[in-house]
Each structure stands twice: as structure tokens, then as C-alpha cells.
XYZ file of C-alpha atoms in Angstrom:
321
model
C 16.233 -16.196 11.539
C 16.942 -14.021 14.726
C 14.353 -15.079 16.998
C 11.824 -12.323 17.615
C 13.935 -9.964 15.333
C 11.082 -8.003 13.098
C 11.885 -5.277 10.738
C 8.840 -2.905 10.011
C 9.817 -1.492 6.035
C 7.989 1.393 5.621
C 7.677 1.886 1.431
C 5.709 3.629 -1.025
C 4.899 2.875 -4.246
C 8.248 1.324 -4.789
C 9.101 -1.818 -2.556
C 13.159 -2.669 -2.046
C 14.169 -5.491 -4.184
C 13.151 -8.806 -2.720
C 16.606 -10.403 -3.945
C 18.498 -7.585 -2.042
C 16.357 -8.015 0.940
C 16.938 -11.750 1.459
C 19.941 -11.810 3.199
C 17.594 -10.129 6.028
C 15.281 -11.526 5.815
C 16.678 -15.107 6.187
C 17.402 -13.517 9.931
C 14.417 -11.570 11.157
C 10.675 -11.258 9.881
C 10.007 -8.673 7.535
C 6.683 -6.157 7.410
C 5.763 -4.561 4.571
C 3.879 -1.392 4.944
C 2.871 1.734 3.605
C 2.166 4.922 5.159
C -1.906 3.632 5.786
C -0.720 0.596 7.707
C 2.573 1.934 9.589
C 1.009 2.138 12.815
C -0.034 -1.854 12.950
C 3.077 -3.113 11.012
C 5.139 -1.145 14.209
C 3.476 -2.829 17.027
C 6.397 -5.554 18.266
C 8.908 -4.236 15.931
C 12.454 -3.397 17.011
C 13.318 -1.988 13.706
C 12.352 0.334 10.959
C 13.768 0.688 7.930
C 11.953 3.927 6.228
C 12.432 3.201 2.385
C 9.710 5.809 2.199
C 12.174 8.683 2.949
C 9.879 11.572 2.011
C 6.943 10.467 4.730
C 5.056 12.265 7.327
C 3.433 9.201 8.530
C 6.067 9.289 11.238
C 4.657 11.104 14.164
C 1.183 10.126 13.979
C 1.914 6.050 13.943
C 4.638 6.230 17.009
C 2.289 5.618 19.654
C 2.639 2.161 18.532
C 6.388 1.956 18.481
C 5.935 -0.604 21.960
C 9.817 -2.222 21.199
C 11.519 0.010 18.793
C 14.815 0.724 18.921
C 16.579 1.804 15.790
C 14.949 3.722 12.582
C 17.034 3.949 9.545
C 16.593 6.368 7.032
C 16.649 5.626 3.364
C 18.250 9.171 2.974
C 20.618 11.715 4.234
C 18.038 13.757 5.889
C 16.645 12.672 8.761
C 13.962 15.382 9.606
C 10.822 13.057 9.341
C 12.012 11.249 12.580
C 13.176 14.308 14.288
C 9.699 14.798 16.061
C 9.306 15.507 20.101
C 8.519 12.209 20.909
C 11.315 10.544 18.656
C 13.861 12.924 20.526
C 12.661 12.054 23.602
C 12.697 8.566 23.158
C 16.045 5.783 23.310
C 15.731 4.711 19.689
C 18.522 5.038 17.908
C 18.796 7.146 14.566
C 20.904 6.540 11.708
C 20.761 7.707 7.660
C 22.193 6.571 4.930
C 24.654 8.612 4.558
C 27.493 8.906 1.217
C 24.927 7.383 -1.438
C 23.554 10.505 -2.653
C 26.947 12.984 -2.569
C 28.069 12.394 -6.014
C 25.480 12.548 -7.756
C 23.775 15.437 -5.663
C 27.424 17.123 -6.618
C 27.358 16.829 -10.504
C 23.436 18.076 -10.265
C 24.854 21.203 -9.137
C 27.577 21.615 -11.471
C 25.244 20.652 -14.164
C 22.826 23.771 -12.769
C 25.638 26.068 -12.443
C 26.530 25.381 -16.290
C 22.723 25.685 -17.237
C 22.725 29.322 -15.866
C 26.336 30.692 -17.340
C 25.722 28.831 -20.544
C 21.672 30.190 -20.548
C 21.300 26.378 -21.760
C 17.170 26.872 -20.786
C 17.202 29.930 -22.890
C 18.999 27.958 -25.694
C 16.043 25.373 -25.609
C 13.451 27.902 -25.782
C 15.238 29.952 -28.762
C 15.318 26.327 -30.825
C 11.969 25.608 -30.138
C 10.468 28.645 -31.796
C 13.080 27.802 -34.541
C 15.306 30.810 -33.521
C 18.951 31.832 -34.234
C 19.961 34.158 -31.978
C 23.386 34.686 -31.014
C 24.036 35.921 -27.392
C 27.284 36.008 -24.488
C 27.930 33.201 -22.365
C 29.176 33.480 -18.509
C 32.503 31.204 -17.628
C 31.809 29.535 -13.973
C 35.882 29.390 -13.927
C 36.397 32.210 -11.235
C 33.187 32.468 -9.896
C 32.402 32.222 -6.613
C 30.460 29.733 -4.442
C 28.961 29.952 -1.065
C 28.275 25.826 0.115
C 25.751 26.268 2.818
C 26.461 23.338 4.891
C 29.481 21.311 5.427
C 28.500 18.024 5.221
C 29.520 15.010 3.273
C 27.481 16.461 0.130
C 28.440 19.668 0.676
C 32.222 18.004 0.210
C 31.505 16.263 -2.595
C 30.172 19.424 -3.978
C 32.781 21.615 -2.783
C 35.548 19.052 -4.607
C 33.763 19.340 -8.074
C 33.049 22.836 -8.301
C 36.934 23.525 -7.162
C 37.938 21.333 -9.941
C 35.115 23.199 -12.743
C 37.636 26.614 -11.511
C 35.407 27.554 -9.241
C 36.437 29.996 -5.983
C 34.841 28.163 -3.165
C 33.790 29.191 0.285
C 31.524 26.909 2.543
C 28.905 27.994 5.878
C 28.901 25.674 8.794
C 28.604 25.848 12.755
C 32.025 26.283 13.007
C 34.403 28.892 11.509
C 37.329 27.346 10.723
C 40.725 27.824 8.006
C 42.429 25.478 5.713
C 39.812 23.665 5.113
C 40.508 20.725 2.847
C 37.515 20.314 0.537
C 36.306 24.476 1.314
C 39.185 26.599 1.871
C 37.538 28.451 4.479
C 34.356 28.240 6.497
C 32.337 30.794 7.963
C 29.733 30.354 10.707
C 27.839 34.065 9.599
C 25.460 33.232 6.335
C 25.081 36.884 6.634
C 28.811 37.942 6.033
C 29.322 35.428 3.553
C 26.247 35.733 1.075
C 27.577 39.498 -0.562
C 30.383 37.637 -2.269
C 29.038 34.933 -3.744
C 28.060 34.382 -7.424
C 26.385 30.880 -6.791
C 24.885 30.019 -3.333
C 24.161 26.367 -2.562
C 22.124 25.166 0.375
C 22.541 21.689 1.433
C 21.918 22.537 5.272
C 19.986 19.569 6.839
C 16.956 20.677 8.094
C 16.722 21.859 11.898
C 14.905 24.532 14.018
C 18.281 26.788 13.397
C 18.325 26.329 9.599
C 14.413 26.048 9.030
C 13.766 29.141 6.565
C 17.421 30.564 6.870
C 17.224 31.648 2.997
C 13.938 34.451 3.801
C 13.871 38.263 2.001
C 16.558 38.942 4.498
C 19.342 36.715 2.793
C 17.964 37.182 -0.329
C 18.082 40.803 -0.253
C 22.046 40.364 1.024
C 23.368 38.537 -2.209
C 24.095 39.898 -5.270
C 21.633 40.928 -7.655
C 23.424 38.685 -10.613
C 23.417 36.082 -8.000
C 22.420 32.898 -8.628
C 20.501 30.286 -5.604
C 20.440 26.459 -5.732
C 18.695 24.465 -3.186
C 19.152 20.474 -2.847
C 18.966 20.382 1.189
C 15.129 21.039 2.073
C 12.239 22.899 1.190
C 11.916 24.253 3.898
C 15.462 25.589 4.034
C 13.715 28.630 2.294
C 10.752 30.878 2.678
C 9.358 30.526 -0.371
C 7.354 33.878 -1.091
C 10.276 35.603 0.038
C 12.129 33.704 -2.331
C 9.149 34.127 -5.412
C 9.803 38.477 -4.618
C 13.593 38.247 -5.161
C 12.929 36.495 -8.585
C 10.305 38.348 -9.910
C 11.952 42.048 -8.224
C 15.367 41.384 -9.545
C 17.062 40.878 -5.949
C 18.276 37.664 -7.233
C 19.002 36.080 -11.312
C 17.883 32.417 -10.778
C 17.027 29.736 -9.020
C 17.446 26.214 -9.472
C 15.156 24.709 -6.872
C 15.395 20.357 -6.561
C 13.730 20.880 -3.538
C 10.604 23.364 -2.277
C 7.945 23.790 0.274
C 5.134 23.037 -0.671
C 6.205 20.221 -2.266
C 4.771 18.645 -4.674
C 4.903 22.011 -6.333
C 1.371 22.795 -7.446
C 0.894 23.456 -10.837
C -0.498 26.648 -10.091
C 2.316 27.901 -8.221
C 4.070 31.022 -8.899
C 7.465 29.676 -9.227
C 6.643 27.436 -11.978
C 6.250 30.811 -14.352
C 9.381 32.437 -13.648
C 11.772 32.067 -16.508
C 14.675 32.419 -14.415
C 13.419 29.229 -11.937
C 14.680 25.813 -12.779
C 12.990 23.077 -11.008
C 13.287 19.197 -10.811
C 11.474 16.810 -9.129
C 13.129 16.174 -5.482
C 15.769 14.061 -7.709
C 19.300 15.627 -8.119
C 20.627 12.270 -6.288
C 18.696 9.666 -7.966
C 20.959 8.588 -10.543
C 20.483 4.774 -11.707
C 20.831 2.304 -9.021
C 20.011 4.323 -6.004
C 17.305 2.423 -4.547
C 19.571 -0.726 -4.641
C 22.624 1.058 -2.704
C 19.750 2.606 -0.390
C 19.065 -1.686 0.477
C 22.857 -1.966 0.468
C 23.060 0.840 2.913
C 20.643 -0.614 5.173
C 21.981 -4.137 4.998
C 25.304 -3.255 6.100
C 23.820 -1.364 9.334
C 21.729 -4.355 10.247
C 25.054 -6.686 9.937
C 26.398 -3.935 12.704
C 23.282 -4.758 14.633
C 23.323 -8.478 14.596
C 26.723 -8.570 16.026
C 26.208 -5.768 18.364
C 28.947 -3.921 16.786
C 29.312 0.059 16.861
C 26.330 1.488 13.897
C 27.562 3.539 11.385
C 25.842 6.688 10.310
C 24.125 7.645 13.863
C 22.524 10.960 13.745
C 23.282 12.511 16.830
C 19.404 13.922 18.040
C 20.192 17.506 18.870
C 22.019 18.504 16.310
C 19.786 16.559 13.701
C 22.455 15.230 11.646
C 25.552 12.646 11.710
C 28.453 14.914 13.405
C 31.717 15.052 10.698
């Protein structure tokens, strides 16, 4: 063990594997903690691995961050550590960045395919034991606007290309000959009239915080379909409820919301045109393992004071491309 080396693991109802964890923790001492004891289990720590990637716990236990220096997130959003005081402060931020891009990518394709194939609507007409037959929509042609340019947003730029799908992404930067989008844009406005299927996967910072409000909504096409697997909060979500239920928009498929948990009495739940999942479109079997993985290899980097992979660079509140 790393003398005075201690790793604060901050975990919710799931803990990381112990077997996975042993390689660290043959080098440094390891605290277990959830949300209730963060602020203790930080006093002395240099480290702080947040397994508990969807936690708010953050801000109010970092008054007793006394020798931290590096917080890695469990995911590829970092927005639970991207508080004043974390800004402000030396400690170093990195994510865990390229475990969730496949499988975030095939959720969307999957969604995509639900809407043109009205698979939901297929369900429903079986369960009351109908036969109906109906049109389908081919996705081959359509368009797709990938709102954010990121490694995801790559992944699920590739796949929808290779479904026969026209794609276009939105990112800081305008730019041609793209290799995974084509072209870029840097105007959501001028890009959301042409787009069939609009996907945000923006990370979540002041700029992009409700970016998708009655505004943007009232810009796409009325046969358009939205999918959101970035944040919540990506989206004003009564703005988004009135294009639904007024026709300004066909569907949603929403993997991520604000509120969230979605409360059962929630609007969007009753919407036949909303498809929602549980905050899961990249937790395919496995995950949590290659989250420890993730994590492992960083602290290796650490240990031999070699250059950390994945740092999120504080003002832009993401890991530059």
C-alpha cells in the first residue's frame, strides 16, 4: 500500500466488486460511503472515485475535501462536480469516458426503429387481441440532427449512417468533412427544420442547460421525432409536454428527464407518443465492472505520475475531442 494514499468511493445501493477493487486496494486505503456519510469518509482523502454517478451529495460534503485532489466520475457526465467551489478549486476532474458510447448508440437506433416501425403501437394492438394492419416509416433516408459531438455522439453518428440514415451533427464548432457527421453546425436553430430525428447528447453546461425549450421545439418539424440520452435538464420539460400534446412535435423517446425520477403522476407518462426508460440506454451487461476497469486504469496513471486520461477540462465541462 501507498502510504497515506486513501480513496473515498462514493456508492449507492450497489458497491464495485470487491475482486475488481483489489488491485487498489492492495495500494491505498479504501472508504466506503454513501451519500449520508460522504462528508466524513472525505476528510484526509486525496481521491474520490464517485461510483454513485447520479449524486447531488457533491456540493454540500466539499467543505471537507481538506487533501483532495482528483474526483473520477463513474460516467461520461460530469455535471455533479461542476459546482463553484469544485471549479474554483485545483482538483483534478476526469470521467469515464468510451464505456457507455456503444451501447448509448444502439439505444437510439433501437428508438428510432420503435417510432418508424410504431413497434409501441404494435404492443398495444396485441394486447387488446387486435389485427390491424397499418404503414410503416423506413429510417433509410431520414434525417438526423446529433446534438453534440462527442465520443457518443460518434458512436451514434457511425450507426445511424450505417441504418441509411442522412446525418448532420451540432457542436461549438462549425466545421466540413466531418468523418463520423458529414457536417457540423454550431446554430441548433438553423439546423433543427431539417431534421426527421433529433438527438441530444450535449453534456450538461450553463450554455446547453434547457437548449431544447418551446422555442426549438416549435422550429422542428411537426412529424419530427426528439430523443434525449444527454441530461434532463438538456430540456424544459413543460415546454417539451405542449409540443407533444399540441402536435408541434410526433414523439419523444426520453432516457433521461428533469425531474427525474419521473413521478408517476407526471404528465409525460400519459402521452402515447412518449417513450421513456429508466436513465439506462448505456447499461448493457457488464457496465459496472468496465466502470471499476475505467477507474483502475486512471489510478495506475496516478501512481506513476503519468499524464491522466479522460480530464475534463473545467470551463468547458467536458473532456475536449
Amino acid at each position: 500500500m501507498d502510504q497515506g494514499t486513501i480513496i473515498t468511493v462514493l456508492h449507492d445501493d450497489a458497491v464495485p466488486d470487491a475482486d475488481l477493487m483489489a488491485p487498489i486496494a492492495d495500494r491505498a486505503e479504501l472508504r466506503y460511503t454513501d451519500a449520508s456519510g460522504l462528508a466524513d469518509a472525505l476528510r484526509g482523502a486525496q481521491i474520490l472515485f464517485v461510483y454513485d454517478f447520479l449524486t447531488s451529495a457533491l456540493p454540500g460534503a466539499w467543505h471537507a475535501a481538506d487533501r483532495l485532489c482528483w474526483v473520477h466520475m463513474g460516467s461520461t457526465g460530469v455535471d455533479p462536480v461542476l459546482f463553484p467551489e469544485a471549479l474554483a478549486s485545483d482538483v483534478v476532474i476526469t470521467n469515464t469516458r468510451g464505456v457507455f458510447d456503444t451501447a448509448i448508440a444502439e439505444y437510439v437506433l433501437g428508438q428510432i426503429l420503435s417510432f418508424a416501425k410504431d413497434l409501441p403501437g404494435s404492443l398495444r394492438l396485441q394486447q387488446r387481441g387486435t389485427w390491424q394492419h397499418r404503414d410503416s416509416e423506413r429510417i433509410a433516408g431520414a434525417t438526423a440532427l446529433i446534438v453534440g459531438t462527442g465520443p457518443i455522439g460518434r458512436a451514434i453518428a457511425r450507426l445511424l449512417r450505417a441504418a441509411g440514415m442522412s446525418v448532420r451533427g451540432v457542436g461549438r464548432r462549425a466545421r466540413d468533412h466531418d468523418p463520423d457527421f458529414g457536417s457540423v453546425g454550431d446554430d441548433l436553430f438553423a439546423e433543427l427544420p431539417g431534421a426527421d430525428y433529433v438527438i441530444a447528447i450535449a453534456p450538461l453546461t450553463p450554455d446547453t442547460r434547457k437548449m431544447f425549450d418551446a422555442k426549438a421545439f416549435a422550429a422542428m418539424k411537426p412529424h419530427a421525432r426528439f430523443v434525449n440520452v444527454g441530461r434532463g435538464e438538456l430540456v424544459v420539460t413543460d415546454d417539451l409536454v405542449a409540443a407533444l400534446a399540441g402536435g408541434a412535435i410526433a414523439g419523444a423517446a426520453l432516457d433521461v428527464v428533469d425531474p427525474e425520477p419521473l413521478p408517476p403522476e407526471h404528465p409525460l407518462w400519459q402521452l402515447p407518443n412518449v417513450l421513456i426508460t429508466p436513465h439506462n440506454s448505456g447499461d448493457v451487461a457488464g457496465w459496472r465492472d468496465e466502470v471499476v476497469r475505467a477507474f483502475r486504469a486512471n489510478f495506475d496513471n496516478w501512481i506513476a505520475a503519468r499524464p491522466m486520461e479522460n480530464v475534463v477540462d473545467k470551463e468547458l465541462g467536458y473532456v475536449p475531442g
